[in-house]
Tab-separated table of C-alpha atoms in Angstrom:
chain	number	residue	atom	x	y	z
A	1	UNK	CA	-130.329	91.041	29.786
A	2	UNK	CA	-126.882	89.534	30.310
A	3	UNK	CA	-126.470	88.789	26.589
A	4	UNK	CA	-127.899	92.126	25.504
A	5	UNK	CA	-125.298	94.005	27.560
A	6	UNK	CA	-122.397	91.989	26.161
A	7	UNK	CA	-123.665	92.418	22.606
A	8	UNK	CA	-124.091	96.157	23.072
A	9	UNK	CA	-120.603	96.494	24.534
A	10	UNK	CA	-118.849	94.741	21.672
A	11	UNK	CA	-121.084	96.322	19.004
A	12	UNK	CA	-120.310	99.838	20.225
A	13	UNK	CA	-116.574	99.235	20.550
A	14	UNK	CA	-115.574	99.928	16.917
A	15	UNK	CA	-116.991	103.440	17.142
A	16	UNK	CA	-115.240	104.096	20.449
A	17	UNK	CA	-111.711	102.965	19.649
A	18	UNK	CA	-111.352	102.411	15.923
A	19	UNK	CA	-107.699	102.189	14.883
A	20	UNK	CA	-106.264	104.984	12.754
A	21	UNK	CA	-105.107	102.756	9.889
A	22	UNK	CA	-105.865	99.200	8.738
A	23	UNK	CA	-102.635	97.796	10.235
A	24	UNK	CA	-102.869	99.627	13.555
A	25	UNK	CA	-103.996	97.862	16.723
A	26	UNK	CA	-105.627	99.542	19.696
A	27	UNK	CA	-103.685	98.767	22.884
A	28	UNK	CA	-105.948	98.462	25.914
A	29	UNK	CA	-105.582	97.762	29.620
A	30	UNK	CA	-108.093	96.320	32.039
A	31	UNK	CA	-108.458	97.855	35.499
A	32	UNK	CA	-110.483	95.538	37.732
A	33	UNK	CA	-110.046	91.851	36.921
A	34	UNK	CA	-113.286	90.496	38.355
A	35	UNK	CA	-115.889	88.658	36.326
A	36	UNK	CA	-117.361	91.601	34.406
A	37	UNK	CA	-114.022	93.251	33.665
A	38	UNK	CA	-112.376	90.025	32.526
A	39	UNK	CA	-115.414	89.232	30.383
A	40	UNK	CA	-115.180	92.600	28.646
A	41	UNK	CA	-111.422	92.311	28.186
A	42	UNK	CA	-111.600	88.824	26.676
A	43	UNK	CA	-114.297	90.027	24.259
A	44	UNK	CA	-112.059	92.865	23.111
A	45	UNK	CA	-108.962	90.624	23.018
A	46	UNK	CA	-110.725	88.394	20.498
A	47	UNK	CA	-110.694	91.210	17.934
A	48	UNK	CA	-107.911	91.403	15.344
A	49	UNK	CA	-107.513	95.160	15.839
A	50	UNK	CA	-107.119	95.075	19.643
A	51	UNK	CA	-104.345	93.945	21.981
A	52	UNK	CA	-104.766	93.811	25.760
A	53	UNK	CA	-101.325	94.921	26.927
A	54	UNK	CA	-101.913	95.322	30.687
A	55	UNK	CA	-104.170	94.127	33.489
A	56	UNK	CA	-104.407	95.843	36.865
A	57	UNK	CA	-105.959	94.586	40.103
A	58	UNK	CA	-105.061	94.424	43.789
A	59	UNK	CA	-105.530	90.655	43.994
A	60	UNK	CA	-102.904	88.259	42.601
A	61	UNK	CA	-105.399	85.484	41.864
A	62	UNK	CA	-107.530	87.830	39.753
A	63	UNK	CA	-104.478	89.144	37.896
A	64	UNK	CA	-103.385	85.601	37.066
A	65	UNK	CA	-106.850	84.448	35.991
A	66	UNK	CA	-107.463	87.512	33.813
A	67	UNK	CA	-103.997	87.285	32.259
A	68	UNK	CA	-104.542	83.640	31.383
A	69	UNK	CA	-108.029	84.238	29.933
A	70	UNK	CA	-106.836	87.181	27.843
A	71	UNK	CA	-103.739	85.338	26.598
A	72	UNK	CA	-105.998	82.527	25.432
A	73	UNK	CA	-107.903	84.981	23.245
A	74	UNK	CA	-104.890	86.776	21.749
A	75	UNK	CA	-102.616	84.000	20.577
A	76	UNK	CA	-100.827	83.415	23.869
A	77	UNK	CA	-99.697	87.029	24.380
A	78	UNK	CA	-99.851	87.553	28.140
A	79	UNK	CA	-100.646	91.092	29.307
A	80	UNK	CA	-98.357	92.793	31.813
A	81	UNK	CA	-99.754	92.481	35.356
A	82	UNK	CA	-99.765	95.516	37.648
A	83	UNK	CA	-101.239	96.313	41.061
A	84	UNK	CA	-100.977	100.115	40.959
A	85	UNK	CA	-103.212	102.036	38.567
A	86	UNK	CA	-100.828	105.007	38.710
A	87	UNK	CA	-98.077	102.857	37.188
A	88	UNK	CA	-100.479	101.584	34.547
A	89	UNK	CA	-101.514	105.082	33.486
A	90	UNK	CA	-97.860	106.065	32.985
A	91	UNK	CA	-97.431	103.358	30.318
A	92	UNK	CA	-96.571	104.830	26.923
A	93	UNK	CA	-97.587	101.644	25.085
A	94	UNK	CA	-101.248	102.047	26.033
A	95	UNK	CA	-104.090	103.741	24.128
A	96	UNK	CA	-107.076	103.134	26.384
A	97	UNK	CA	-108.402	101.670	29.610
A	98	UNK	CA	-111.355	99.386	30.297
A	99	UNK	CA	-112.721	100.203	33.755
A	100	UNK	CA	-114.086	96.957	35.192
A	101	UNK	CA	-114.010	97.859	38.870
A	102	UNK	CA	-116.910	98.058	41.334
A	103	UNK	CA	-119.288	100.907	40.477
A	104	UNK	CA	-118.045	103.378	43.095
A	105	UNK	CA	-114.590	103.369	41.443
A	106	UNK	CA	-115.829	103.996	37.883
A	107	UNK	CA	-115.768	107.804	37.950
A	108	UNK	CA	-112.444	108.308	39.793
A	109	UNK	CA	-110.613	105.828	37.550
A	110	UNK	CA	-112.181	107.165	34.359
A	111	UNK	CA	-111.143	110.704	35.331
A	112	UNK	CA	-107.595	109.568	36.164
A	113	UNK	CA	-107.310	107.779	32.812
A	114	UNK	CA	-108.592	110.818	30.898
A	115	UNK	CA	-106.152	113.075	32.743
A	116	UNK	CA	-103.370	110.681	31.703
A	117	UNK	CA	-104.430	111.069	28.059
A	118	UNK	CA	-105.985	107.606	27.713
A	119	UNK	CA	-109.297	106.747	26.081
A	120	UNK	CA	-111.769	105.064	28.443
A	121	UNK	CA	-114.402	102.345	28.188
A	122	UNK	CA	-116.627	102.441	31.269
A	123	UNK	CA	-120.160	101.218	31.904
A	124	UNK	CA	-122.884	103.001	33.811
A	125	UNK	CA	-124.996	100.767	36.058
A	126	UNK	CA	-128.563	100.349	34.786
A	127	UNK	CA	-129.917	100.447	38.341
A	128	UNK	CA	-128.782	100.081	41.915
């Protein structure tokens, strides 16, 4: 099941956030730098048409770990680290947001990102 979910996430990504032209890169941010969020972000960062520009979490250790993991997948480019999602959503150099927070934060953060004009990647729990 673990591998199926990761495969489905990366397989569906091109349809969700395909760049407008061959040279254009989609600029994404990760909100929630735990294991699942960082895993998703590093998968996306490994694509040639994606750049992870920001990471956002309340915990410094998670910000550092996610930033390092993402930089390792995108040629050493370290994403900007933020603690406040409001500041993140004001960024003009950002196309979309990956919501990797605990489940109860998925809807509020997805709504905030949409209201800020950002595209959103968010997962729905299979069961609880």
